[in-house]
């Protein structure tokens, strides 16, 4: 097996842990409620702490990976995710739980960034295609963790045992990364803090970051609010509403498999423009839907459209800043997470005040803004 292929497989297995990171609060909130007797406020606080950890890991991984290499950052990130999950199963004191969620987030943010950075470095000619394929592993983790937990709970296995099993399984990518050779470091010394902050003044970095700022918000709004939309508009049960999350995630995951080939044949920026048209079409279908099934189709179409955004824009970032791809990745991913947090909170307030039917208008507005930003990104990339 080629060395590049082994490195990609290792990156994919590690990326699965980031998928787990993104759904860990929702998957184990019942365990926290039953075991510690916490309320919804505490669960929400843990979700915020997790997000803060992801944001910290995202902004810091790039300079560290450029200085010390891919392997230490990946190993450290995997270890933090394992430590957090294992710690939650072992601690008997609830006050430690937020710290453990921060550790999970810090590790997850780091491995998300460093695996994307590695794949972009290993496949510089077709980085968007391989980054799309890497995103499939994220989907497997995000879908597989709650599914495995649900199946084992049905077998009357307790949460503590399930999470302990998951933590042990996660040692497999840790061991794999430990014995693999990765490309060398890009810099002999750490990037100065002043130089790091200068990247925030680069128009191309800011343009890509702002595109992902709105993209990440859409990606957060869909699983957060489409179940409620289906329940209120079509008056379906909670269980039926939750199918929206699965349908959207499957749409993104499956589409990324095909994108890994499509992006080798078509211009990446053309694919993104088409993808935004697909998202708009999905939002319109959802808006005019007269049944739950038609609404689900609209959500699935939105998922298909969103699949290309993140890998393609990270591919652009790597191509534009090949010598500082880690630092550039840190900044654009960090900006995207800020958008995720701020705009999803703003959307929640707007939907609460103005009604759930505003959801489609928000999605359409964000995508139109993304279209304008992408036009600027295209101009800046072509003029470099």
Coordinates of N, CA and C in Angstrom, one line a residue, residues 18 22 51 54-55 58 112 138 208-225 252 256 306 308-311 313 331-345 347 363 366-367 370 373:
X18 N -13.6 13.6 15.2 CA -14.2 14.9 15.2 C -15.7 14.8 15.0
X22 N -18.6 16.3 17.6 CA -19.7 17.2 17.3 C -21.0 16.7 17.8
X51 N -17.9 23.8 22.5 CA -17.7 24.8 21.4 C -16.4 25.6 21.6
X54 N -13.4 23.5 21.0 CA -13.2 23.3 19.5 C -12.6 24.6 18.9
X55 N -13.1 25.7 19.3 CA -12.6 27.0 18.8 C -11.2 27.2 19.2
X58 N -9.0 24.9 17.1 CA -9.0 25.3 15.7 C -8.0 26.4 15.5
X112 N -9.5 18.0 13.7 CA -10.2 18.4 12.5 C -9.3 19.2 11.6
X138 N -15.8 12.0 8.6 CA -16.5 12.8 9.6 C -17.9 12.3 9.7
X208 N -12.4 33.9 2.5 CA -12.7 32.5 2.7 C -13.3 32.3 4.1
X209 N -12.7 32.9 5.1 CA -13.2 32.8 6.4 C -14.6 33.2 6.6
X210 N -15.0 34.3 5.9 CA -16.4 34.8 6.0 C -17.3 33.9 5.2
X211 N -16.9 33.4 4.1 CA -17.7 32.4 3.4 C -18.0 31.2 4.3
X212 N -17.0 30.7 5.0 CA -17.2 29.6 5.9 C -18.0 30.0 7.2
X213 N -17.9 31.3 7.5 CA -18.6 31.9 8.7 C -20.1 31.6 8.5
X214 N -20.6 31.9 7.3 CA -22.0 31.7 7.0 C -22.3 30.3 6.6
X215 N -21.4 29.6 6.0 CA -21.6 28.2 5.7 C -21.8 27.3 7.0
X216 N -20.9 27.6 7.9 CA -21.0 26.9 9.2 C -22.3 27.1 9.9
X217 N -22.8 28.4 9.8 CA -24.1 28.7 10.4 C -25.2 27.9 9.8
X218 N -25.2 27.8 8.5 CA -26.2 27.0 7.8 C -26.1 25.5 8.2
X219 N -24.9 25.0 8.3 CA -24.6 23.6 8.7 C -25.1 23.4 10.2
X220 N -25.1 24.4 11.0 CA -25.5 24.3 12.4 C -27.0 24.4 12.5
X221 N -27.6 25.3 11.7 CA -29.1 25.6 11.7 C -29.9 24.4 11.3
X222 N -29.4 23.7 10.2 CA -30.2 22.6 9.6 C -30.5 21.5 10.7
X223 N -29.5 20.9 11.4 CA -29.8 19.9 12.4 C -30.5 20.4 13.6
X224 N -30.3 21.7 13.9 CA -30.8 22.3 15.1 C -32.3 22.6 15.0
X225 N -32.7 23.0 13.8 CA -34.1 23.6 13.7 C -35.0 22.8 12.7
X252 N -25.1 14.9 3.0 CA -23.7 15.4 2.9 C -22.7 14.3 2.7
X256 N -20.3 13.6 -0.7 CA -18.9 13.8 -0.7 C -18.1 12.6 -1.3
X306 N -24.8 21.3 0.5 CA -23.8 21.8 1.4 C -22.5 20.9 1.4
X308 N -20.1 20.3 -0.6 CA -18.8 20.7 -1.3 C -18.2 21.9 -0.6
X309 N -19.0 22.7 0.2 CA -18.5 24.0 0.7 C -17.2 23.9 1.4
X310 N -17.2 23.1 2.5 CA -16.0 23.1 3.4 C -14.8 22.6 2.7
X311 N -14.8 21.4 2.1 CA -13.6 20.8 1.5 C -13.0 21.7 0.4
X313 N -13.4 25.0 -0.1 CA -12.8 26.2 0.4 C -11.5 26.0 1.2
X331 N -7.0 29.9 11.0 CA -7.8 31.1 11.0 C -9.2 30.9 10.3
X332 N -9.2 30.3 9.1 CA -10.5 30.2 8.4 C -11.4 29.2 9.1
X333 N -10.9 28.1 9.7 CA -11.7 27.2 10.5 C -12.2 27.9 11.8
X334 N -11.3 28.7 12.4 CA -11.7 29.4 13.6 C -12.8 30.4 13.3
X335 N -12.7 31.2 12.2 CA -13.8 32.1 11.8 C -15.1 31.4 11.5
X336 N -15.0 30.2 10.9 CA -16.2 29.5 10.6 C -16.9 29.0 11.9
X337 N -16.2 28.7 12.9 CA -16.8 28.2 14.1 C -17.4 29.4 14.9
X338 N -16.8 30.6 14.8 CA -17.4 31.8 15.3 C -18.8 32.0 14.7
X339 N -18.8 31.9 13.3 CA -20.1 32.0 12.6 C -21.1 31.0 13.1
X340 N -20.6 29.8 13.3 CA -21.5 28.7 13.8 C -22.2 29.1 15.1
X341 N -21.4 29.6 16.0 CA -21.8 29.9 17.4 C -22.7 31.2 17.3
X342 N -22.3 32.3 16.7 CA -23.0 33.5 16.7 C -24.3 33.5 15.9
X343 N -24.2 33.0 14.6 CA -25.3 33.1 13.8 C -26.4 32.0 14.1
X344 N -26.0 30.9 14.6 CA -26.9 29.9 15.1 C -27.7 30.4 16.3
X345 N -27.0 31.1 17.2 CA -27.7 31.7 18.3 C -28.7 32.8 17.9
X347 N -30.1 33.0 14.9 CA -31.2 32.3 14.3 C -32.2 31.8 15.3
X363 N -31.9 30.6 5.6 CA -31.0 29.8 4.8 C -30.8 30.4 3.5
X366 N -28.5 33.6 3.9 CA -27.1 33.2 4.1 C -26.4 32.7 2.9
X367 N -27.1 31.9 2.1 CA -26.5 31.4 0.8 C -26.3 32.5 -0.2
X370 N -23.2 34.2 0.8 CA -22.1 33.3 0.5 C -21.8 33.4 -1.0
X373 N -19.8 36.5 -1.6 CA -18.4 36.4 -1.0 C -17.6 35.5 -2.0

